[in-house]
């Protein structure tokens, strides 16, 4: 589930951040996709804008999260085909 967390940043003071989902260390690629990306994909296919952004420190797992250990199981390969490819197949 989601929630809020309070953090203290040097020069920024106390700041509140919100989050929608937390995936445990034991979670897999499908947990990340189902909890964070699937809803965006459905909205995108239905005409809304969407963006999945992996942000973090070097070595923190951004590429692994987006593409998975075998380039087919991460968040990106589970989504719809690129919009250009989908448009090219449209009648």
PDB file of N, CA and C in Angstrom:
ATOM      1  N   UNK A   1       0.806  -1.184   0.000  1.00  0.00           N
ATOM      2  CA  UNK A   1       0.000   0.000   0.000  1.00  0.00           C
ATOM      3  C   UNK A   1       0.845   1.242   0.000  1.00  0.00           C
ATOM      4  N   UNK A   2       0.219   2.359  -0.125  1.00  0.00           N
ATOM      5  CA  UNK A   2       0.896   3.639  -0.181  1.00  0.00           C
ATOM      6  C   UNK A   2       0.944   4.321   1.160  1.00  0.00           C
ATOM      7  N   UNK A   3       1.493   5.510   1.142  1.00  0.00           N
ATOM      8  CA  UNK A   3       1.581   6.276   2.367  1.00  0.00           C
ATOM      9  C   UNK A   3       2.406   7.522   2.179  1.00  0.00           C
ATOM     10  N   UNK A   4       2.827   8.083   3.286  1.00  0.00           N
ATOM     11  CA  UNK A   4       3.652   9.279   3.298  1.00  0.00           C
ATOM     12  C   UNK A   4       4.846   9.046   4.207  1.00  0.00           C
ATOM     13  N   UNK A   5       5.914   9.770   3.931  1.00  0.00           N
ATOM     14  CA  UNK A   5       7.088   9.710   4.783  1.00  0.00           C
ATOM     15  C   UNK A   5       7.629  11.125   4.922  1.00  0.00           C
ATOM     16  N   UNK A   6       8.105  11.474   6.105  1.00  0.00           N
ATOM     17  CA  UNK A   6       8.730  12.770   6.347  1.00  0.00           C
ATOM     18  C   UNK A   6      10.233  12.605   6.338  1.00  0.00           C
ATOM     19  N   UNK A   7      10.909  13.490   5.616  1.00  0.00           N
ATOM     20  CA  UNK A   7      12.369  13.438   5.514  1.00  0.00           C
ATOM     21  C   UNK A   7      12.923  14.823   5.826  1.00  0.00           C
ATOM     22  N   UNK A   8      14.122  14.860   6.373  1.00  0.00           N
ATOM     23  CA  UNK A   8      14.804  16.125   6.610  1.00  0.00           C
ATOM     24  C   UNK A   8      15.955  16.206   5.628  1.00  0.00           C
ATOM     25  N   UNK A   9      15.955  17.273   4.828  1.00  0.00           N
ATOM     26  CA  UNK A   9      17.020  17.483   3.861  1.00  0.00           C
ATOM     27  C   UNK A   9      17.839  18.700   4.231  1.00  0.00           C
ATOM     28  N   UNK A  10      19.172  18.610   4.150  1.00  0.00           N
ATOM     29  CA  UNK A  10      20.010  19.769   4.456  1.00  0.00           C
ATOM     30  C   UNK A  10      19.621  20.948   3.560  1.00  0.00           C
ATOM     31  N   UNK A  11      19.345  22.059   4.176  1.00  0.00           N
ATOM     32  CA  UNK A  11      18.970  23.255   3.438  1.00  0.00           C
ATOM     33  C   UNK A  11      17.523  23.280   2.980  1.00  0.00           C
ATOM     34  N   UNK A  12      16.820  22.143   3.084  1.00  0.00           N
ATOM     35  CA  UNK A  12      15.422  22.069   2.637  1.00  0.00           C
ATOM     36  C   UNK A  12      14.462  21.933   3.812  1.00  0.00           C
ATOM     37  N   UNK A  13      14.967  21.499   4.947  1.00  0.00           N
ATOM     38  CA  UNK A  13      14.113  21.316   6.114  1.00  0.00           C
ATOM     39  C   UNK A  13      13.279  20.052   6.010  1.00  0.00           C
ATOM     40  N   UNK A  14      12.196  20.034   6.723  1.00  0.00           N
ATOM     41  CA  UNK A  14      11.303  18.878   6.777  1.00  0.00           C
ATOM     42  C   UNK A  14      10.422  18.862   5.542  1.00  0.00           C
ATOM     43  N   UNK A  15      10.421  17.746   4.809  1.00  0.00           N
ATOM     44  CA  UNK A  15       9.618  17.616   3.588  1.00  0.00           C
ATOM     45  C   UNK A  15       8.814  16.326   3.660  1.00  0.00           C
ATOM     46  N   UNK A  16       7.598  16.373   3.143  1.00  0.00           N
ATOM     47  CA  UNK A  16       6.750  15.185   3.103  1.00  0.00           C
ATOM     48  C   UNK A  16       6.727  14.638   1.679  1.00  0.00           C
ATOM     49  N   UNK A  17       6.877  13.333   1.545  1.00  0.00           N
ATOM     50  CA  UNK A  17       6.826  12.661   0.255  1.00  0.00           C
ATOM     51  C   UNK A  17       5.738  11.595   0.305  1.00  0.00           C
ATOM     52  N   UNK A  18       5.028  11.451  -0.791  1.00  0.00           N
ATOM     53  CA  UNK A  18       3.967  10.446  -0.894  1.00  0.00           C
ATOM     54  C   UNK A  18       4.405   9.331  -1.827  1.00  0.00           C
ATOM     55  N   UNK A  19       3.920   8.143  -1.585  1.00  0.00           N
ATOM     56  CA  UNK A  19       4.200   7.014  -2.468  1.00  0.00           C
ATOM     57  C   UNK A  19       2.957   6.154  -2.564  1.00  0.00           C
ATOM     58  N   UNK A  20       2.839   5.433  -3.663  1.00  0.00           N
ATOM     59  CA  UNK A  20       1.660   4.601  -3.900  1.00  0.00           C
ATOM     60  C   UNK A  20       1.908   3.131  -3.638  1.00  0.00           C
ATOM     61  N   UNK A  21       3.160   2.701  -3.723  1.00  0.00           N
ATOM     62  CA  UNK A  21       3.422   1.271  -3.637  1.00  0.00           C
ATOM     63  C   UNK A  21       4.840   1.029  -3.152  1.00  0.00           C
ATOM     64  N   UNK A  22       5.017  -0.023  -2.393  1.00  0.00           N
ATOM     65  CA  UNK A  22       6.330  -0.473  -1.968  1.00  0.00           C
ATOM     66  C   UNK A  22       6.421  -1.953  -2.298  1.00  0.00           C
ATOM     67  N   UNK A  23       7.486  -2.339  -2.951  1.00  0.00           N
ATOM     68  CA  UNK A  23       7.715  -3.746  -3.288  1.00  0.00           C
ATOM     69  C   UNK A  23       8.778  -4.274  -2.341  1.00  0.00           C
ATOM     70  N   UNK A  24       8.496  -5.376  -1.692  1.00  0.00           N
ATOM     71  CA  UNK A  24       9.445  -5.934  -0.729  1.00  0.00           C
ATOM     72  C   UNK A  24      10.681  -6.476  -1.452  1.00  0.00           C
ATOM     73  N   UNK A  25      11.717  -6.718  -0.686  1.00  0.00           N
ATOM     74  CA  UNK A  25      12.947  -7.286  -1.247  1.00  0.00           C
ATOM     75  C   UNK A  25      12.683  -8.636  -1.894  1.00  0.00           C
ATOM     76  N   UNK A  26      11.682  -9.353  -1.408  1.00  0.00           N
ATOM     77  CA  UNK A  26      11.355 -10.670  -1.954  1.00  0.00           C
ATOM     78  C   UNK A  26      10.471 -10.564  -3.196  1.00  0.00           C
ATOM     79  N   UNK A  27      10.001  -9.354  -3.508  1.00  0.00           N
ATOM     80  CA  UNK A  27       9.134  -9.161  -4.666  1.00  0.00           C
ATOM     81  C   UNK A  27       9.870  -9.386  -5.973  1.00  0.00           C
ATOM     82  N   UNK A  28       9.123  -9.773  -6.980  1.00  0.00           N
ATOM     83  CA  UNK A  28       9.708 -10.020  -8.291  1.00  0.00           C
ATOM     84  C   UNK A  28       9.290  -8.979  -9.315  1.00  0.00           C
ATOM     85  N   UNK A  29       9.704  -9.192 -10.558  1.00  0.00           N
ATOM     86  CA  UNK A  29       9.388  -8.265 -11.639  1.00  0.00           C
ATOM     87  C   UNK A  29       7.880  -8.108 -11.814  1.00  0.00           C
ATOM     88  N   UNK A  30       7.124  -9.197 -11.674  1.00  0.00           N
ATOM     89  CA  UNK A  30       5.673  -9.090 -11.844  1.00  0.00           C
ATOM     90  C   UNK A  30       5.047  -8.233 -10.740  1.00  0.00           C
ATOM     91  N   UNK A  31       5.623  -8.252  -9.529  1.00  0.00           N
ATOM     92  CA  UNK A  31       5.117  -7.408  -8.442  1.00  0.00           C
ATOM     93  C   UNK A  31       5.334  -5.926  -8.749  1.00  0.00           C
ATOM     94  N   UNK A  32       6.493  -5.613  -9.316  1.00  0.00           N
ATOM     95  CA  UNK A  32       6.781  -4.222  -9.698  1.00  0.00           C
ATOM     96  C   UNK A  32       5.802  -3.779 -10.776  1.00  0.00           C
ATOM     97  N   UNK A  33       5.638  -4.603 -11.801  1.00  0.00           N
ATOM     98  CA  UNK A  33       4.744  -4.243 -12.902  1.00  0.00           C
ATOM     99  C   UNK A  33       3.302  -4.107 -12.422  1.00  0.00           C
ATOM    100  N   UNK A  34       2.824  -5.098 -11.709  1.00  0.00           N
ATOM    101  CA  UNK A  34       1.429  -5.076 -11.252  1.00  0.00           C
ATOM    102  C   UNK A  34       1.151  -3.918 -10.294  1.00  0.00           C
ATOM    103  N   UNK A  35       2.104  -3.595  -9.431  1.00  0.00           N
ATOM    104  CA  UNK A  35       1.890  -2.560  -8.434  1.00  0.00           C
ATOM    105  C   UNK A  35       2.162  -1.147  -8.891  1.00  0.00           C
ATOM    106  N   UNK A  36       2.956  -0.987  -9.956  1.00  0.00           N
ATOM    107  CA  UNK A  36       3.370   0.358 -10.327  1.00  0.00           C
ATOM    108  C   UNK A  36       3.148   0.730 -11.782  1.00  0.00           C
ATOM    109  N   UNK A  37       3.062  -0.225 -12.669  1.00  0.00           N
ATOM    110  CA  UNK A  37       3.055   0.095 -14.097  1.00  0.00           C
ATOM    111  C   UNK A  37       1.745  -0.281 -14.790  1.00  0.00           C
ATOM    112  N   UNK A  38       1.154  -1.384 -14.423  1.00  0.00           N
ATOM    113  CA  UNK A  38      -0.027  -1.891 -15.136  1.00  0.00           C
ATOM    114  C   UNK A  38      -1.119  -0.832 -15.293  1.00  0.00           C
ATOM    115  N   UNK A  39      -1.424  -0.113 -14.222  1.00  0.00           N
ATOM    116  CA  UNK A  39      -2.477   0.907 -14.275  1.00  0.00           C
ATOM    117  C   UNK A  39      -2.133   2.000 -15.299  1.00  0.00           C
ATOM    118  N   UNK A  40      -0.857   2.398 -15.365  1.00  0.00           N
ATOM    119  CA  UNK A  40      -0.431   3.405 -16.342  1.00  0.00           C
ATOM    120  C   UNK A  40      -0.591   2.899 -17.771  1.00  0.00           C
ATOM    121  N   UNK A  41      -0.283   1.633 -17.992  1.00  0.00           N
ATOM    122  CA  UNK A  41      -0.410   1.050 -19.335  1.00  0.00           C
ATOM    123  C   UNK A  41      -1.873   1.034 -19.763  1.00  0.00           C
ATOM    124  N   UNK A  42      -2.748   0.628 -18.873  1.00  0.00           N
ATOM    125  CA  UNK A  42      -4.178   0.601 -19.197  1.00  0.00           C
ATOM    126  C   UNK A  42      -4.662   2.014 -19.527  1.00  0.00           C
ATOM    127  N   UNK A  43      -4.277   2.988 -18.727  1.00  0.00           N
ATOM    128  CA  UNK A  43      -4.675   4.373 -18.996  1.00  0.00           C
ATOM    129  C   UNK A  43      -4.106   4.856 -20.327  1.00  0.00           C
ATOM    130  N   UNK A  44      -2.862   4.493 -20.632  1.00  0.00           N
ATOM    131  CA  UNK A  44      -2.231   4.891 -21.888  1.00  0.00           C
ATOM    132  C   UNK A  44      -2.985   4.312 -23.085  1.00  0.00           C
ATOM    133  N   UNK A  45      -3.297   3.039 -23.025  1.00  0.00           N
ATOM    134  CA  UNK A  45      -4.019   2.384 -24.110  1.00  0.00           C
ATOM    135  C   UNK A  45      -5.397   3.026 -24.300  1.00  0.00           C
ATOM    136  N   UNK A  46      -5.958   3.580 -23.235  1.00  0.00           N
ATOM    137  CA  UNK A  46      -7.256   4.245 -23.306  1.00  0.00           C
ATOM    138  C   UNK A  46      -7.151   5.741 -23.606  1.00  0.00           C
ATOM    139  N   UNK A  47      -5.967   6.218 -23.991  1.00  0.00           N
ATOM    140  CA  UNK A  47      -5.829   7.587 -24.461  1.00  0.00           C
ATOM    141  C   UNK A  47      -5.204   8.592 -23.520  1.00  0.00           C
ATOM    142  N   UNK A  48      -4.814   8.191 -22.340  1.00  0.00           N
ATOM    143  CA  UNK A  48      -4.167   9.127 -21.411  1.00  0.00           C
ATOM    144  C   UNK A  48      -2.661   9.106 -21.613  1.00  0.00           C
ATOM    145  N   UNK A  49      -1.999  10.139 -21.140  1.00  0.00           N
ATOM    146  CA  UNK A  49      -0.541  10.167 -21.161  1.00  0.00           C
ATOM    147  C   UNK A  49      -0.018   9.382 -19.970  1.00  0.00           C
ATOM    148  N   UNK A  50       1.162   8.812 -20.105  1.00  0.00           N
ATOM    149  CA  UNK A  50       1.758   8.075 -19.007  1.00  0.00           C
ATOM    150  C   UNK A  50       3.260   8.062 -19.122  1.00  0.00           C
ATOM    151  N   UNK A  51       3.935   7.929 -18.011  1.00  0.00           N
ATOM    152  CA  UNK A  51       5.397   7.885 -18.006  1.00  0.00           C
ATOM    153  C   UNK A  51       5.847   6.995 -16.857  1.00  0.00           C
ATOM    154  N   UNK A  52       6.762   6.104 -17.153  1.00  0.00           N
ATOM    155  CA  UNK A  52       7.398   5.298 -16.121  1.00  0.00           C
ATOM    156  C   UNK A  52       8.848   5.743 -16.077  1.00  0.00           C
ATOM    157  N   UNK A  53       9.279   6.193 -14.930  1.00  0.00           N
ATOM    158  CA  UNK A  53      10.618   6.751 -14.773  1.00  0.00           C
ATOM    159  C   UNK A  53      11.358   5.980 -13.699  1.00  0.00           C
ATOM    160  N   UNK A  54      12.524   5.492 -14.042  1.00  0.00           N
ATOM    161  CA  UNK A  54      13.378   4.836 -13.055  1.00  0.00           C
ATOM    162  C   UNK A  54      14.480   5.824 -12.690  1.00  0.00           C
ATOM    163  N   UNK A  55      14.508   6.229 -11.441  1.00  0.00           N
ATOM    164  CA  UNK A  55      15.429   7.251 -10.990  1.00  0.00           C
ATOM    165  C   UNK A  55      16.163   6.737  -9.765  1.00  0.00           C
ATOM    166  N   UNK A  56      17.440   6.972  -9.723  1.00  0.00           N
ATOM    167  CA  UNK A  56      18.177   6.562  -8.537  1.00  0.00           C
ATOM    168  C   UNK A  56      19.668   6.571  -8.744  1.00  0.00           C
ATOM    169  N   UNK A  57      20.336   6.232  -7.708  1.00  0.00           N
ATOM    170  CA  UNK A  57      21.772   6.205  -7.637  1.00  0.00           C
ATOM    171  C   UNK A  57      22.340   5.133  -8.581  1.00  0.00           C
ATOM    172  N   UNK A  58      23.562   5.340  -9.055  1.00  0.00           N
ATOM    173  CA  UNK A  58      24.238   4.348  -9.889  1.00  0.00           C
ATOM    174  C   UNK A  58      24.294   3.008  -9.156  1.00  0.00           C
ATOM    175  N   UNK A  59      23.903   1.948  -9.854  1.00  0.00           N
ATOM    176  CA  UNK A  59      23.949   0.616  -9.270  1.00  0.00           C
ATOM    177  C   UNK A  59      22.758   0.262  -8.402  1.00  0.00           C
ATOM    178  N   UNK A  60      21.713   1.096  -8.410  1.00  0.00           N
ATOM    179  CA  UNK A  60      20.576   0.840  -7.520  1.00  0.00           C
ATOM    180  C   UNK A  60      19.511  -0.067  -8.125  1.00  0.00           C
ATOM    181  N   UNK A  61      19.646  -0.451  -9.401  1.00  0.00           N
ATOM    182  CA  UNK A  61      18.714  -1.403  -9.989  1.00  0.00           C
ATOM    183  C   UNK A  61      17.727  -0.832 -10.987  1.00  0.00           C
ATOM    184  N   UNK A  62      17.990   0.354 -11.512  1.00  0.00           N
ATOM    185  CA  UNK A  62      17.054   0.970 -12.460  1.00  0.00           C
ATOM    186  C   UNK A  62      16.902   0.132 -13.724  1.00  0.00           C
ATOM    187  N   UNK A  63      18.000  -0.265 -14.336  1.00  0.00           N
ATOM    188  CA  UNK A  63      17.946  -1.063 -15.564  1.00  0.00           C
ATOM    189  C   UNK A  63      17.317  -2.419 -15.288  1.00  0.00           C
ATOM    190  N   UNK A  64      17.640  -3.022 -14.174  1.00  0.00           N
ATOM    191  CA  UNK A  64      17.055  -4.316 -13.803  1.00  0.00           C
ATOM    192  C   UNK A  64      15.539  -4.182 -13.639  1.00  0.00           C
ATOM    193  N   UNK A  65      15.092  -3.090 -13.021  1.00  0.00           N
ATOM    194  CA  UNK A  65      13.663  -2.866 -12.836  1.00  0.00           C
ATOM    195  C   UNK A  65      12.963  -2.674 -14.172  1.00  0.00           C
ATOM    196  N   UNK A  66      13.551  -1.884 -15.051  1.00  0.00           N
ATOM    197  CA  UNK A  66      12.902  -1.566 -16.324  1.00  0.00           C
ATOM    198  C   UNK A  66      12.975  -2.712 -17.330  1.00  0.00           C
ATOM    199  N   UNK A  67      14.083  -3.456 -17.363  1.00  0.00           N
ATOM    200  CA  UNK A  67      14.259  -4.477 -18.404  1.00  0.00           C
ATOM    201  C   UNK A  67      14.411  -5.897 -17.886  1.00  0.00           C
ATOM    202  N   UNK A  68      14.614  -6.085 -16.612  1.00  0.00           N
ATOM    203  CA  UNK A  68      14.717  -7.418 -16.037  1.00  0.00           C
ATOM    204  C   UNK A  68      16.071  -8.050 -16.275  1.00  0.00           C
ATOM    205  N   UNK A  69      16.291  -9.191 -15.672  1.00  0.00           N
ATOM    206  CA  UNK A  69      17.583  -9.858 -15.793  1.00  0.00           C
ATOM    207  C   UNK A  69      17.803 -10.491 -17.168  1.00  0.00           C
ATOM    208  N   UNK A  70      16.726 -10.692 -17.926  1.00  0.00           N
ATOM    209  CA  UNK A  70      16.863 -11.378 -19.217  1.00  0.00           C
ATOM    210  C   UNK A  70      16.280 -10.571 -20.380  1.00  0.00           C
ATOM    211  N   UNK A  71      16.092  -9.269 -20.168  1.00  0.00           N
ATOM    212  CA  UNK A  71      15.586  -8.336 -21.190  1.00  0.00           C
ATOM    213  C   UNK A  71      14.169  -8.629 -21.665  1.00  0.00           C
ATOM    214  N   UNK A  72      13.439  -9.504 -20.989  1.00  0.00           N
ATOM    215  CA  UNK A  72      12.047  -9.753 -21.362  1.00  0.00           C
ATOM    216  C   UNK A  72      11.096  -9.735 -20.171  1.00  0.00           C
ATOM    217  N   UNK A  73      11.616  -9.603 -18.961  1.00  0.00           N
ATOM    218  CA  UNK A  73      10.735  -9.726 -17.811  1.00  0.00           C
ATOM    219  C   UNK A  73      10.555  -8.433 -17.016  1.00  0.00           C
ATOM    220  N   UNK A  74      11.204  -7.353 -17.401  1.00  0.00           N
ATOM    221  CA  UNK A  74      11.080  -6.100 -16.663  1.00  0.00           C
ATOM    222  C   UNK A  74       9.810  -5.346 -17.011  1.00  0.00           C
ATOM    223  N   UNK A  75       9.710  -4.107 -16.525  1.00  0.00           N
ATOM    224  CA  UNK A  75       8.516  -3.290 -16.739  1.00  0.00           C
ATOM    225  C   UNK A  75       8.331  -2.933 -18.208  1.00  0.00           C
ATOM    226  N   UNK A  76       9.385  -2.570 -18.904  1.00  0.00           N
ATOM    227  CA  UNK A  76       9.258  -2.131 -20.297  1.00  0.00           C
ATOM    228  C   UNK A  76       8.763  -3.233 -21.233  1.00  0.00           C
ATOM    229  N   UNK A  77       9.340  -4.431 -21.218  1.00  0.00           N
ATOM    230  CA  UNK A  77       8.862  -5.470 -22.132  1.00  0.00           C
ATOM    231  C   UNK A  77       7.432  -5.944 -21.850  1.00  0.00           C
ATOM    232  N   UNK A  78       6.924  -5.722 -20.656  1.00  0.00           N
ATOM    233  CA  UNK A  78       5.569  -6.158 -20.323  1.00  0.00           C
ATOM    234  C   UNK A  78       4.507  -5.194 -20.839  1.00  0.00           C
ATOM    235  N   UNK A  79       4.903  -3.976 -21.172  1.00  0.00           N
ATOM    236  CA  UNK A  79       3.962  -2.963 -21.617  1.00  0.00           C
ATOM    237  C   UNK A  79       3.569  -3.158 -23.073  1.00  0.00           C
ATOM    238  N   UNK A  80       2.772  -2.207 -23.600  1.00  0.00           N
ATOM    239  CA  UNK A  80       2.339  -2.308 -24.999  1.00  0.00           C
ATOM    240  C   UNK A  80       3.507  -2.040 -25.926  1.00  0.00           C
ATOM    241  N   UNK A  81       3.372  -2.403 -27.206  1.00  0.00           N
ATOM    242  CA  UNK A  81       4.450  -2.096 -28.155  1.00  0.00           C
ATOM    243  C   UNK A  81       4.583  -0.586 -28.296  1.00  0.00           C
ATOM    244  N   UNK A  82       5.732  -0.105 -28.767  1.00  0.00           N
ATOM    245  CA  UNK A  82       5.879   1.338 -28.964  1.00  0.00           C
ATOM    246  C   UNK A  82       4.747   1.888 -29.825  1.00  0.00           C
ATOM    247  N   UNK A  83       4.333   3.113 -29.539  1.00  0.00           N
ATOM    248  CA  UNK A  83       3.190   3.711 -30.215  1.00  0.00           C
ATOM    249  C   UNK A  83       3.366   3.723 -31.725  1.00  0.00           C
ATOM    250  N   UNK A  84       4.548   3.970 -32.224  1.00  0.00           N
ATOM    251  CA  UNK A  84       4.785   3.988 -33.668  1.00  0.00           C
ATOM    252  C   UNK A  84       4.521   2.638 -34.302  1.00  0.00           C
ATOM    253  N   UNK A  85       4.958   1.583 -33.644  1.00  0.00           N
ATOM    254  CA  UNK A  85       4.740   0.231 -34.176  1.00  0.00           C
ATOM    255  C   UNK A  85       3.255  -0.115 -34.167  1.00  0.00           C
ATOM    256  N   UNK A  86       2.555   0.295 -33.113  1.00  0.00           N
ATOM    257  CA  UNK A  86       1.122   0.034 -33.023  1.00  0.00           C
ATOM    258  C   UNK A  86       0.379   0.813 -34.108  1.00  0.00           C
ATOM    259  N   UNK A  87       0.778   2.053 -34.344  1.00  0.00           N
ATOM    260  CA  UNK A  87       0.114   2.869 -35.359  1.00  0.00           C
ATOM    261  C   UNK A  87       0.353   2.311 -36.756  1.00  0.00           C
ATOM    262  N   UNK A  88       1.531   1.751 -36.999  1.00  0.00           N
ATOM    263  CA  UNK A  88       1.846   1.193 -38.305  1.00  0.00           C
ATOM    264  C   UNK A  88       0.977  -0.024 -38.618  1.00  0.00           C
ATOM    265  N   UNK A  89       0.541  -0.746 -37.583  1.00  0.00           N
ATOM    266  CA  UNK A  89      -0.300  -1.926 -37.785  1.00  0.00           C
ATOM    267  C   UNK A  89      -1.781  -1.585 -37.864  1.00  0.00           C
ATOM    268  N   UNK A  90      -2.141  -0.342 -37.516  1.00  0.00           N
ATOM    269  CA  UNK A  90      -3.557   0.045 -37.521  1.00  0.00           C
ATOM    270  C   UNK A  90      -4.107   0.079 -38.952  1.00  0.00           C
ATOM    271  N   UNK A  91      -5.387  -0.281 -39.122  1.00  0.00           N
ATOM    272  CA  UNK A  91      -5.964  -0.275 -40.491  1.00  0.00           C
ATOM    273  C   UNK A  91      -6.108   1.120 -41.048  1.00  0.00           C
TER     274      UNK A  91
END
